Structures are given as C-alpha cells and as structure tokens.
Amino acid sequence: MGSPGLARLHGLFAVYKPPGLKWLHLRDTIEMQLLKGLNACKPPTPKQRVRFLLGPMEGSEEKELTLTATSVPTLTNHPLVRGPAFTSLKIGVGHRLDVQASGVLVLAVGHGCRLLTDLYDTHLTKAYTVRGLLGKATDNFQEDGRLVEKTTYDHVTREKLERILSVIQGSHQKALVMYSNLDLQSQEAYEMAVRGLIRPMSKSPMLISGVRCLRFEPPEFLLEVQCVHETQQQLRKLVHEIGLELKTTAVCSRVRRTRDGLFTLDDALLRTQWDLQNIQEAIQAAAPRVVAELEKNLRPHSGTQQLPGPAGPQGSGHPDSALGLGCWGQAGQ
C-alpha cells in the first residue's frame, strides 16, 4: 500500500454528474477507474532472498553434488500469486445530487474524507441554475410528471418575476441572519457580513442567499439560485411556488449545480476524465484552496455572543411564511 500513486490520491476533487446517473453509480465508477489505474502501475522490484540450490560441484569428475547459495526473487507479492494489489478505496461523496439533477459533485479519497467533513461543517453555499416552464403544473413539480393543470401565462412579465424573486431573497436573508447565531450588534457580525461569511452554523431549512433571473423567454425562464441546506426537489418546488405567486403555474425542467463551495464547473472532471492521472492532478490542484478555505471559515472566533435558535415558523422573517415558499423541512444535504 506504499504506492506513490496512492499517496497522491488523498484529497478532494469534483466531477460533473450528468442527468440520469445515480450518485452511487458514479461513485462506484470512479472507484473502479482508480483501482484500474493503480493496479496497472508498474509493480515494485520484488525483494530478493537467499536460497541454497543443489547442483554439481565444479571441477569434480565424479559428479559430486553441492549446495550453492544464490539470490532469487520473492514471488509472494507477485500479482499472479496474490491477485491485484488494490481491491477497494475509501471514497466519500459530498452534497449529493438526485438522479434528474446534474452538475458539480465533490468527492473525497482516503484522508480527504476528513477534509470533506470539515468542509461540510463550514456550511458553504452552493449555486444552481434552475430552468422553469410556465403554463402547466405536475404532481412532482417536474416537466415529465403527471399533468394536473394547464394555465395561461400571457400576463407574466420579467418585471413581475424579478419582483417576486426580490421578495423571496429578502425573506430568506432575514432567516439567514436568525440562523447564523450571531450578535448583530457585534463587530464580528459586521466583519462577517462584509466578507460574506454569514451563514447558518447548524442544521436549518433551505435558505436562499441570492436569486436572480438569467433569462426570460416565455414560457421558459432561467434562474440562478445561491442557497444552503437545500435539496434538488426543494428547488423544483421553488419554481412551482413562483408560478403560483405569478398567478399561473410552472414546472421545473432542469436543475444544474454550478458551484459547491469552492468547487465550480471549471474544476469538475467530465466523464472522459475519470481516470487516475486526471483525478490525481485535480486533487493536487485543489489542495491549497481547500486548506485556505478551511482556515478562513473554521478559524475560532472570540467574543461571539451565542443567540438562541429561531423559535420556529412563528418567528418573523422565517422562510416558511408566504413568500418563503412553503415548509422546506430538514435539508438532506
């Protein structure tokens, strides 16, 4: 297990998960490709051992036998004797994506699983592009679901949509401050707000820190959503709720994660790049950024006054009210 190839595999990297692929299947595919690459590496030179071989004595006319010390390779570690050197790897998966969703998926190998846990504890935001279609509603909020209603949408304009989005963002940002457990009158709270580090420090419902319309071409519209503690189904429900607020209906046709914490689409390896060399290079490239992010977000703060958590949906500004878009439940991410 002292392979130099394995030593360069401890860390975090990101891949691009295509739609229709289960995250568990993706993880197993990555493991299979890494094992294939590790086992294909040139094995180390076999150790030598001394062995006494029986043979004729040189210069003897009577063909006398003698024992001669010689060095022979030890075959106990040969692949043909013991099988593949690597049969399994410890691979962790970060914030998961469901089958229909696509985008950035962070994975960890070996000791990187501990870094993945630390990164999870920083509650970094994630970014998505969510595509919606006006004019119909389905039982699962997706375009391919069972149609339950069709409506007109001629009255919907980009201005009306952006007005709804601003209300959503405002209500969720109030809840974001509530769940951050910060003394809003402290210097620390001010500095964290300036640096954009205010985020929930424990489990919370889905919280949206930013939402905007990227494209509006009825019946289609495209949103960019920055959030934390979300599930992809909650984002689909977001599109449904926006449709209701616009006095029509809407379904979600695509959910794509474009950023998970410090990992973006530029960092994500495509399916053709899921091999040992590309993953090793991705881990080495991401390592300094991961360390810097952890130092920035996990640095102990002094003088923080811990506030009690929100009282529940009855608290003012809670995202479960009106334009907080329904009861999100506990995020599974």
JSON list of C-alpha atoms in Angstrom, two decimals, residues 20-227:
[
{"chain": "A", "resi": 20, "resn": "GLY", "atom": "CA", "xyz": [-29.93, 10.33, -15.30]},
{"chain": "A", "resi": 21, "resn": "LEU", "atom": "CA", "xyz": [-26.96, 8.91, -13.39]},
{"chain": "A", "resi": 22, "resn": "LYS", "atom": "CA", "xyz": [-27.29, 7.92, -9.73]},
{"chain": "A", "resi": 23, "resn": "TRP", "atom": "CA", "xyz": [-24.63, 9.36, -7.44]},
{"chain": "A", "resi": 24, "resn": "LEU", "atom": "CA", "xyz": [-23.86, 5.89, -6.05]},
{"chain": "A", "resi": 25, "resn": "HIS", "atom": "CA", "xyz": [-23.25, 4.53, -9.54]},
{"chain": "A", "resi": 26, "resn": "LEU", "atom": "CA", "xyz": [-20.97, 7.49, -10.21]},
{"chain": "A", "resi": 27, "resn": "ARG", "atom": "CA", "xyz": [-19.00, 6.81, -7.03]},
{"chain": "A", "resi": 28, "resn": "ASP", "atom": "CA", "xyz": [-18.59, 3.13, -7.91]},
{"chain": "A", "resi": 29, "resn": "THR", "atom": "CA", "xyz": [-17.44, 4.05, -11.42]},
{"chain": "A", "resi": 30, "resn": "ILE", "atom": "CA", "xyz": [-14.82, 6.42, -10.01]},
{"chain": "A", "resi": 31, "resn": "GLU", "atom": "CA", "xyz": [-13.57, 3.72, -7.63]},
{"chain": "A", "resi": 32, "resn": "MET", "atom": "CA", "xyz": [-13.34, 1.17, -10.43]},
{"chain": "A", "resi": 33, "resn": "GLN", "atom": "CA", "xyz": [-11.36, 3.56, -12.64]},
{"chain": "A", "resi": 34, "resn": "LEU", "atom": "CA", "xyz": [-8.96, 4.45, -9.81]},
{"chain": "A", "resi": 35, "resn": "LEU", "atom": "CA", "xyz": [-8.38, 0.79, -8.93]},
{"chain": "A", "resi": 36, "resn": "LYS", "atom": "CA", "xyz": [-7.78, 0.02, -12.59]},
{"chain": "A", "resi": 37, "resn": "GLY", "atom": "CA", "xyz": [-5.17, 2.77, -12.80]},
{"chain": "A", "resi": 38, "resn": "LEU", "atom": "CA", "xyz": [-3.42, 1.84, -9.54]},
{"chain": "A", "resi": 39, "resn": "ASN", "atom": "CA", "xyz": [-3.21, -1.86, -10.44]},
{"chain": "A", "resi": 40, "resn": "ALA", "atom": "CA", "xyz": [-1.87, -1.01, -13.90]},
{"chain": "A", "resi": 41, "resn": "CYS", "atom": "CA", "xyz": [1.11, 0.81, -12.42]},
{"chain": "A", "resi": 42, "resn": "LYS", "atom": "CA", "xyz": [4.47, -0.96, -12.65]},
{"chain": "A", "resi": 43, "resn": "PRO", "atom": "CA", "xyz": [4.87, -3.12, -9.53]},
{"chain": "A", "resi": 44, "resn": "PRO", "atom": "CA", "xyz": [7.91, -2.50, -7.30]},
{"chain": "A", "resi": 45, "resn": "THR", "atom": "CA", "xyz": [11.02, -4.63, -7.83]},
{"chain": "A", "resi": 46, "resn": "PRO", "atom": "CA", "xyz": [10.49, -7.91, -5.98]},
{"chain": "A", "resi": 47, "resn": "LYS", "atom": "CA", "xyz": [12.57, -8.49, -2.89]},
{"chain": "A", "resi": 48, "resn": "GLN", "atom": "CA", "xyz": [15.43, -10.97, -3.11]},
{"chain": "A", "resi": 49, "resn": "ARG", "atom": "CA", "xyz": [16.04, -13.87, -0.79]},
{"chain": "A", "resi": 50, "resn": "VAL", "atom": "CA", "xyz": [18.92, -16.32, -0.40]},
{"chain": "A", "resi": 51, "resn": "ARG", "atom": "CA", "xyz": [18.26, -19.86, -1.45]},
{"chain": "A", "resi": 52, "resn": "PHE", "atom": "CA", "xyz": [20.58, -22.87, -1.46]},
{"chain": "A", "resi": 53, "resn": "LEU", "atom": "CA", "xyz": [20.34, -24.80, -4.71]},
{"chain": "A", "resi": 54, "resn": "LEU", "atom": "CA", "xyz": [21.65, -28.32, -5.22]},
{"chain": "A", "resi": 55, "resn": "GLY", "atom": "CA", "xyz": [23.99, -28.70, -8.20]},
{"chain": "A", "resi": 56, "resn": "PRO", "atom": "CA", "xyz": [27.14, -30.43, -9.47]},
{"chain": "A", "resi": 57, "resn": "MET", "atom": "CA", "xyz": [30.41, -29.35, -7.99]},
{"chain": "A", "resi": 58, "resn": "GLU", "atom": "CA", "xyz": [32.59, -27.56, -10.48]},
{"chain": "A", "resi": 59, "resn": "GLY", "atom": "CA", "xyz": [35.79, -29.37, -11.49]},
{"chain": "A", "resi": 60, "resn": "SER", "atom": "CA", "xyz": [34.65, -32.65, -10.00]},
{"chain": "A", "resi": 61, "resn": "GLU", "atom": "CA", "xyz": [35.00, -35.72, -12.25]},
{"chain": "A", "resi": 62, "resn": "GLU", "atom": "CA", "xyz": [32.82, -37.90, -10.01]},
{"chain": "A", "resi": 63, "resn": "LYS", "atom": "CA", "xyz": [29.81, -35.62, -10.46]},
{"chain": "A", "resi": 64, "resn": "GLU", "atom": "CA", "xyz": [29.59, -34.76, -6.77]},
{"chain": "A", "resi": 65, "resn": "LEU", "atom": "CA", "xyz": [26.66, -32.56, -5.70]},
{"chain": "A", "resi": 66, "resn": "THR", "atom": "CA", "xyz": [26.93, -29.46, -3.55]},
{"chain": "A", "resi": 67, "resn": "LEU", "atom": "CA", "xyz": [24.72, -26.67, -2.19]},
{"chain": "A", "resi": 68, "resn": "THR", "atom": "CA", "xyz": [25.27, -23.26, -3.72]},
{"chain": "A", "resi": 69, "resn": "ALA", "atom": "CA", "xyz": [23.92, -20.02, -2.20]},
{"chain": "A", "resi": 70, "resn": "THR", "atom": "CA", "xyz": [22.10, -17.89, -4.76]},
{"chain": "A", "resi": 71, "resn": "SER", "atom": "CA", "xyz": [19.73, -14.88, -4.74]},
{"chain": "A", "resi": 72, "resn": "VAL", "atom": "CA", "xyz": [16.23, -15.42, -6.14]},
{"chain": "A", "resi": 73, "resn": "PRO", "atom": "CA", "xyz": [13.18, -13.07, -6.26]},
{"chain": "A", "resi": 74, "resn": "THR", "atom": "CA", "xyz": [10.40, -13.49, -3.72]},
{"chain": "A", "resi": 75, "resn": "LEU", "atom": "CA", "xyz": [7.16, -14.15, -5.58]},
{"chain": "A", "resi": 76, "resn": "THR", "atom": "CA", "xyz": [4.74, -13.88, -2.64]},
{"chain": "A", "resi": 77, "resn": "ASN", "atom": "CA", "xyz": [3.77, -10.33, -3.67]},
{"chain": "A", "resi": 78, "resn": "HIS", "atom": "CA", "xyz": [3.63, -11.00, -7.41]},
{"chain": "A", "resi": 79, "resn": "PRO", "atom": "CA", "xyz": [0.23, -10.04, -8.92]},
{"chain": "A", "resi": 80, "resn": "LEU", "atom": "CA", "xyz": [-0.13, -13.51, -10.43]},
{"chain": "A", "resi": 81, "resn": "VAL", "atom": "CA", "xyz": [0.27, -15.01, -6.96]},
{"chain": "A", "resi": 82, "resn": "ARG", "atom": "CA", "xyz": [-1.72, -12.75, -4.64]},
{"chain": "A", "resi": 83, "resn": "GLY", "atom": "CA", "xyz": [-4.00, -11.01, -7.15]},
{"chain": "A", "resi": 84, "resn": "PRO", "atom": "CA", "xyz": [-4.48, -7.23, -7.61]},
{"chain": "A", "resi": 85, "resn": "ALA", "atom": "CA", "xyz": [-2.62, -5.04, -5.12]},
{"chain": "A", "resi": 86, "resn": "PHE", "atom": "CA", "xyz": [-5.64, -2.73, -4.68]},
{"chain": "A", "resi": 87, "resn": "THR", "atom": "CA", "xyz": [-9.17, -4.06, -4.33]},
{"chain": "A", "resi": 88, "resn": "SER", "atom": "CA", "xyz": [-11.03, -1.17, -2.67]},
{"chain": "A", "resi": 89, "resn": "LEU", "atom": "CA", "xyz": [-10.66, 2.52, -1.88]},
{"chain": "A", "resi": 90, "resn": "LYS", "atom": "CA", "xyz": [-12.25, 4.81, 0.69]},
{"chain": "A", "resi": 91, "resn": "ILE", "atom": "CA", "xyz": [-14.25, 7.30, -1.36]},
{"chain": "A", "resi": 92, "resn": "GLY", "atom": "CA", "xyz": [-16.64, 9.80, 0.19]},
{"chain": "A", "resi": 93, "resn": "VAL", "atom": "CA", "xyz": [-19.37, 11.81, -1.56]},
{"chain": "A", "resi": 94, "resn": "GLY", "atom": "CA", "xyz": [-20.19, 15.39, -0.56]},
{"chain": "A", "resi": 95, "resn": "HIS", "atom": "CA", "xyz": [-23.52, 17.15, -1.10]},
{"chain": "A", "resi": 96, "resn": "ARG", "atom": "CA", "xyz": [-25.40, 14.65, -3.22]},
{"chain": "A", "resi": 97, "resn": "LEU", "atom": "CA", "xyz": [-27.39, 15.18, -6.39]},
{"chain": "A", "resi": 98, "resn": "ASP", "atom": "CA", "xyz": [-30.52, 13.20, -7.19]},
{"chain": "A", "resi": 99, "resn": "VAL", "atom": "CA", "xyz": [-30.94, 11.23, -10.41]},
{"chain": "A", "resi": 100, "resn": "GLN", "atom": "CA", "xyz": [-32.51, 14.00, -12.51]},
{"chain": "A", "resi": 101, "resn": "ALA", "atom": "CA", "xyz": [-30.11, 16.76, -11.38]},
{"chain": "A", "resi": 102, "resn": "SER", "atom": "CA", "xyz": [-26.70, 17.42, -12.89]},
{"chain": "A", "resi": 103, "resn": "GLY", "atom": "CA", "xyz": [-23.61, 19.47, -12.13]},
{"chain": "A", "resi": 104, "resn": "VAL", "atom": "CA", "xyz": [-20.75, 19.70, -9.67]},
{"chain": "A", "resi": 105, "resn": "LEU", "atom": "CA", "xyz": [-20.35, 16.76, -7.28]},
{"chain": "A", "resi": 106, "resn": "VAL", "atom": "CA", "xyz": [-17.47, 16.78, -4.77]},
{"chain": "A", "resi": 107, "resn": "LEU", "atom": "CA", "xyz": [-15.76, 13.52, -3.83]},
{"chain": "A", "resi": 108, "resn": "ALA", "atom": "CA", "xyz": [-13.00, 12.61, -1.39]},
{"chain": "A", "resi": 109, "resn": "VAL", "atom": "CA", "xyz": [-10.41, 9.84, -1.42]},
{"chain": "A", "resi": 110, "resn": "GLY", "atom": "CA", "xyz": [-8.64, 8.39, 1.62]},
{"chain": "A", "resi": 111, "resn": "HIS", "atom": "CA", "xyz": [-7.68, 11.02, 4.21]},
{"chain": "A", "resi": 112, "resn": "GLY", "atom": "CA", "xyz": [-9.65, 13.55, 2.14]},
{"chain": "A", "resi": 113, "resn": "CYS", "atom": "CA", "xyz": [-12.84, 12.21, 3.72]},
{"chain": "A", "resi": 114, "resn": "ARG", "atom": "CA", "xyz": [-11.89, 14.05, 6.90]},
{"chain": "A", "resi": 115, "resn": "LEU", "atom": "CA", "xyz": [-11.42, 17.27, 4.90]},
{"chain": "A", "resi": 116, "resn": "LEU", "atom": "CA", "xyz": [-14.83, 16.69, 3.34]},
{"chain": "A", "resi": 117, "resn": "THR", "atom": "CA", "xyz": [-16.40, 16.55, 6.80]},
{"chain": "A", "resi": 118, "resn": "ASP", "atom": "CA", "xyz": [-14.60, 19.76, 7.84]},
{"chain": "A", "resi": 119, "resn": "LEU", "atom": "CA", "xyz": [-15.73, 21.48, 4.65]},
{"chain": "A", "resi": 120, "resn": "TYR", "atom": "CA", "xyz": [-19.31, 20.33, 5.29]},
{"chain": "A", "resi": 121, "resn": "ASP", "atom": "CA", "xyz": [-19.14, 21.92, 8.78]},
{"chain": "A", "resi": 122, "resn": "THR", "atom": "CA", "xyz": [-18.43, 25.33, 7.22]},
{"chain": "A", "resi": 123, "resn": "HIS", "atom": "CA", "xyz": [-21.94, 25.34, 5.65]},
{"chain": "A", "resi": 124, "resn": "LEU", "atom": "CA", "xyz": [-20.70, 26.85, 2.38]},
{"chain": "A", "resi": 125, "resn": "THR", "atom": "CA", "xyz": [-23.32, 27.98, -0.11]},
{"chain": "A", "resi": 126, "resn": "LYS", "atom": "CA", "xyz": [-23.99, 26.25, -3.40]},
{"chain": "A", "resi": 127, "resn": "ALA", "atom": "CA", "xyz": [-25.15, 27.73, -6.70]},
{"chain": "A", "resi": 128, "resn": "TYR", "atom": "CA", "xyz": [-27.66, 26.28, -9.17]},
{"chain": "A", "resi": 129, "resn": "THR", "atom": "CA", "xyz": [-29.20, 27.19, -12.48]},
{"chain": "A", "resi": 130, "resn": "VAL", "atom": "CA", "xyz": [-32.87, 26.21, -12.44]},
{"chain": "A", "resi": 131, "resn": "ARG", "atom": "CA", "xyz": [-34.94, 26.23, -15.62]},
{"chain": "A", "resi": 132, "resn": "GLY", "atom": "CA", "xyz": [-38.72, 26.62, -15.39]},
{"chain": "A", "resi": 133, "resn": "LEU", "atom": "CA", "xyz": [-41.60, 26.38, -17.84]},
{"chain": "A", "resi": 134, "resn": "LEU", "atom": "CA", "xyz": [-44.75, 28.46, -17.38]},
{"chain": "A", "resi": 135, "resn": "GLY", "atom": "CA", "xyz": [-48.24, 27.25, -18.11]},
{"chain": "A", "resi": 136, "resn": "LYS", "atom": "CA", "xyz": [-48.58, 23.83, -16.50]},
{"chain": "A", "resi": 137, "resn": "ALA", "atom": "CA", "xyz": [-48.33, 22.03, -13.18]},
{"chain": "A", "resi": 138, "resn": "THR", "atom": "CA", "xyz": [-47.42, 18.39, -12.46]},
{"chain": "A", "resi": 139, "resn": "ASP", "atom": "CA", "xyz": [-47.63, 16.12, -9.46]},
{"chain": "A", "resi": 140, "resn": "ASN", "atom": "CA", "xyz": [-43.85, 16.11, -8.85]},
{"chain": "A", "resi": 141, "resn": "PHE", "atom": "CA", "xyz": [-43.02, 19.70, -9.96]},
{"chain": "A", "resi": 142, "resn": "GLN", "atom": "CA", "xyz": [-41.03, 18.31, -12.93]},
{"chain": "A", "resi": 143, "resn": "GLU", "atom": "CA", "xyz": [-41.73, 18.59, -16.63]},
{"chain": "A", "resi": 144, "resn": "ASP", "atom": "CA", "xyz": [-42.05, 14.81, -17.03]},
{"chain": "A", "resi": 145, "resn": "GLY", "atom": "CA", "xyz": [-44.52, 14.41, -14.16]},
{"chain": "A", "resi": 146, "resn": "ARG", "atom": "CA", "xyz": [-48.26, 13.70, -14.39]},
{"chain": "A", "resi": 147, "resn": "LEU", "atom": "CA", "xyz": [-50.02, 16.81, -15.68]},
{"chain": "A", "resi": 148, "resn": "VAL", "atom": "CA", "xyz": [-52.55, 18.17, -13.17]},
{"chain": "A", "resi": 149, "resn": "GLU", "atom": "CA", "xyz": [-53.26, 21.67, -14.53]},
{"chain": "A", "resi": 150, "resn": "LYS", "atom": "CA", "xyz": [-52.70, 23.94, -17.53]},
{"chain": "A", "resi": 151, "resn": "THR", "atom": "CA", "xyz": [-52.90, 27.74, -17.31]},
{"chain": "A", "resi": 152, "resn": "THR", "atom": "CA", "xyz": [-52.27, 30.85, -19.37]},
{"chain": "A", "resi": 153, "resn": "TYR", "atom": "CA", "xyz": [-49.18, 32.96, -18.77]},
{"chain": "A", "resi": 154, "resn": "ASP", "atom": "CA", "xyz": [-49.54, 35.90, -21.18]},
{"chain": "A", "resi": 155, "resn": "HIS", "atom": "CA", "xyz": [-49.78, 38.31, -18.24]},
{"chain": "A", "resi": 156, "resn": "VAL", "atom": "CA", "xyz": [-46.38, 37.30, -16.81]},
{"chain": "A", "resi": 157, "resn": "THR", "atom": "CA", "xyz": [-43.52, 39.74, -17.45]},
{"chain": "A", "resi": 158, "resn": "ARG", "atom": "CA", "xyz": [-39.89, 39.78, -16.45]},
{"chain": "A", "resi": 159, "resn": "GLU", "atom": "CA", "xyz": [-40.55, 42.70, -14.12]},
{"chain": "A", "resi": 160, "resn": "LYS", "atom": "CA", "xyz": [-43.22, 40.74, -12.24]},
{"chain": "A", "resi": 161, "resn": "LEU", "atom": "CA", "xyz": [-40.91, 37.73, -11.97]},
{"chain": "A", "resi": 162, "resn": "GLU", "atom": "CA", "xyz": [-38.00, 39.80, -10.66]},
{"chain": "A", "resi": 163, "resn": "ARG", "atom": "CA", "xyz": [-40.30, 41.46, -8.11]},
{"chain": "A", "resi": 164, "resn": "ILE", "atom": "CA", "xyz": [-41.25, 38.05, -6.74]},
{"chain": "A", "resi": 165, "resn": "LEU", "atom": "CA", "xyz": [-37.58, 36.99, -6.66]},
{"chain": "A", "resi": 166, "resn": "SER", "atom": "CA", "xyz": [-36.60, 40.07, -4.66]},
{"chain": "A", "resi": 167, "resn": "VAL", "atom": "CA", "xyz": [-39.28, 39.32, -2.05]},
{"chain": "A", "resi": 168, "resn": "ILE", "atom": "CA", "xyz": [-38.06, 35.71, -1.80]},
{"chain": "A", "resi": 169, "resn": "GLN", "atom": "CA", "xyz": [-34.46, 36.78, -1.36]},
{"chain": "A", "resi": 170, "resn": "GLY", "atom": "CA", "xyz": [-35.36, 39.35, 1.28]},
{"chain": "A", "resi": 171, "resn": "SER", "atom": "CA", "xyz": [-37.37, 36.92, 3.42]},
{"chain": "A", "resi": 172, "resn": "HIS", "atom": "CA", "xyz": [-34.68, 34.25, 3.25]},
{"chain": "A", "resi": 173, "resn": "GLN", "atom": "CA", "xyz": [-31.88, 36.68, 4.09]},
{"chain": "A", "resi": 174, "resn": "LYS", "atom": "CA", "xyz": [-33.69, 37.65, 7.29]},
{"chain": "A", "resi": 175, "resn": "ALA", "atom": "CA", "xyz": [-33.90, 33.98, 8.22]},
{"chain": "A", "resi": 176, "resn": "LEU", "atom": "CA", "xyz": [-30.23, 33.54, 7.30]},
{"chain": "A", "resi": 177, "resn": "VAL", "atom": "CA", "xyz": [-29.26, 36.10, 9.95]},
{"chain": "A", "resi": 178, "resn": "MET", "atom": "CA", "xyz": [-31.51, 34.40, 12.50]},
{"chain": "A", "resi": 179, "resn": "TYR", "atom": "CA", "xyz": [-29.87, 31.01, 11.95]},
{"chain": "A", "resi": 180, "resn": "SER", "atom": "CA", "xyz": [-26.31, 32.43, 12.00]},
{"chain": "A", "resi": 181, "resn": "ASN", "atom": "CA", "xyz": [-26.39, 32.68, 15.83]},
{"chain": "A", "resi": 182, "resn": "LEU", "atom": "CA", "xyz": [-24.52, 35.99, 15.77]},
{"chain": "A", "resi": 183, "resn": "ASP", "atom": "CA", "xyz": [-24.92, 39.06, 17.93]},
{"chain": "A", "resi": 184, "resn": "LEU", "atom": "CA", "xyz": [-26.00, 41.54, 15.26]},
{"chain": "A", "resi": 185, "resn": "GLN", "atom": "CA", "xyz": [-24.59, 44.43, 17.32]},
{"chain": "A", "resi": 186, "resn": "SER", "atom": "CA", "xyz": [-21.09, 42.95, 17.48]},
{"chain": "A", "resi": 187, "resn": "GLN", "atom": "CA", "xyz": [-18.04, 43.89, 15.43]},
{"chain": "A", "resi": 188, "resn": "GLU", "atom": "CA", "xyz": [-17.66, 40.26, 14.42]},
{"chain": "A", "resi": 189, "resn": "ALA", "atom": "CA", "xyz": [-21.10, 40.20, 12.81]},
{"chain": "A", "resi": 190, "resn": "TYR", "atom": "CA", "xyz": [-20.22, 43.32, 10.82]},
{"chain": "A", "resi": 191, "resn": "GLU", "atom": "CA", "xyz": [-16.90, 41.88, 9.62]},
{"chain": "A", "resi": 192, "resn": "MET", "atom": "CA", "xyz": [-18.52, 38.57, 8.66]},
{"chain": "A", "resi": 193, "resn": "ALA", "atom": "CA", "xyz": [-21.25, 40.38, 6.73]},
{"chain": "A", "resi": 194, "resn": "VAL", "atom": "CA", "xyz": [-18.62, 42.37, 4.82]},
{"chain": "A", "resi": 195, "resn": "ARG", "atom": "CA", "xyz": [-16.74, 39.18, 3.94]},
{"chain": "A", "resi": 196, "resn": "GLY", "atom": "CA", "xyz": [-19.95, 37.35, 3.02]},
{"chain": "A", "resi": 197, "resn": "LEU", "atom": "CA", "xyz": [-19.46, 34.72, 5.71]},
{"chain": "A", "resi": 198, "resn": "ILE", "atom": "CA", "xyz": [-22.84, 34.95, 7.43]},
{"chain": "A", "resi": 199, "resn": "ARG", "atom": "CA", "xyz": [-24.42, 31.52, 7.11]},
{"chain": "A", "resi": 200, "resn": "PRO", "atom": "CA", "xyz": [-26.25, 29.06, 9.36]},
{"chain": "A", "resi": 201, "resn": "MET", "atom": "CA", "xyz": [-23.94, 27.37, 11.85]},
{"chain": "A", "resi": 202, "resn": "SER", "atom": "CA", "xyz": [-26.16, 24.32, 12.30]},
{"chain": "A", "resi": 203, "resn": "LYS", "atom": "CA", "xyz": [-28.99, 22.48, 10.59]},
{"chain": "A", "resi": 204, "resn": "SER", "atom": "CA", "xyz": [-31.70, 24.70, 9.15]},
{"chain": "A", "resi": 205, "resn": "PRO", "atom": "CA", "xyz": [-34.38, 24.71, 6.45]},
{"chain": "A", "resi": 206, "resn": "MET", "atom": "CA", "xyz": [-33.27, 25.62, 2.96]},
{"chain": "A", "resi": 207, "resn": "LEU", "atom": "CA", "xyz": [-32.04, 29.21, 2.96]},
{"chain": "A", "resi": 208, "resn": "ILE", "atom": "CA", "xyz": [-31.58, 31.28, -0.20]},
{"chain": "A", "resi": 209, "resn": "SER", "atom": "CA", "xyz": [-28.83, 33.88, -0.07]},
{"chain": "A", "resi": 210, "resn": "GLY", "atom": "CA", "xyz": [-29.34, 35.07, -3.63]},
{"chain": "A", "resi": 211, "resn": "VAL", "atom": "CA", "xyz": [-31.70, 34.51, -6.57]},
{"chain": "A", "resi": 212, "resn": "ARG", "atom": "CA", "xyz": [-31.90, 36.26, -9.94]},
{"chain": "A", "resi": 213, "resn": "CYS", "atom": "CA", "xyz": [-33.35, 35.77, -13.39]},
{"chain": "A", "resi": 214, "resn": "LEU", "atom": "CA", "xyz": [-30.77, 34.98, -16.05]},
{"chain": "A", "resi": 215, "resn": "ARG", "atom": "CA", "xyz": [-33.15, 34.60, -18.98]},
{"chain": "A", "resi": 216, "resn": "PHE", "atom": "CA", "xyz": [-36.86, 35.21, -19.56]},
{"chain": "A", "resi": 217, "resn": "GLU", "atom": "CA", "xyz": [-38.27, 33.88, -22.83]},
{"chain": "A", "resi": 218, "resn": "PRO", "atom": "CA", "xyz": [-41.86, 32.77, -22.12]},
{"chain": "A", "resi": 219, "resn": "PRO", "atom": "CA", "xyz": [-42.81, 30.09, -21.48]},
{"chain": "A", "resi": 220, "resn": "GLU", "atom": "CA", "xyz": [-39.21, 29.40, -20.41]},
{"chain": "A", "resi": 221, "resn": "PHE", "atom": "CA", "xyz": [-37.22, 31.22, -17.73]},
{"chain": "A", "resi": 222, "resn": "LEU", "atom": "CA", "xyz": [-33.83, 30.51, -16.17]},
{"chain": "A", "resi": 223, "resn": "LEU", "atom": "CA", "xyz": [-32.92, 31.31, -12.57]},
{"chain": "A", "resi": 224, "resn": "GLU", "atom": "CA", "xyz": [-29.63, 31.37, -10.71]},
{"chain": "A", "resi": 225, "resn": "VAL", "atom": "CA", "xyz": [-30.09, 30.36, -7.06]},
{"chain": "A", "resi": 226, "resn": "GLN", "atom": "CA", "xyz": [-27.47, 30.53, -4.31]},
{"chain": "A", "resi": 227, "resn": "CYS", "atom": "CA", "xyz": [-28.53, 28.57, -1.27]}
]
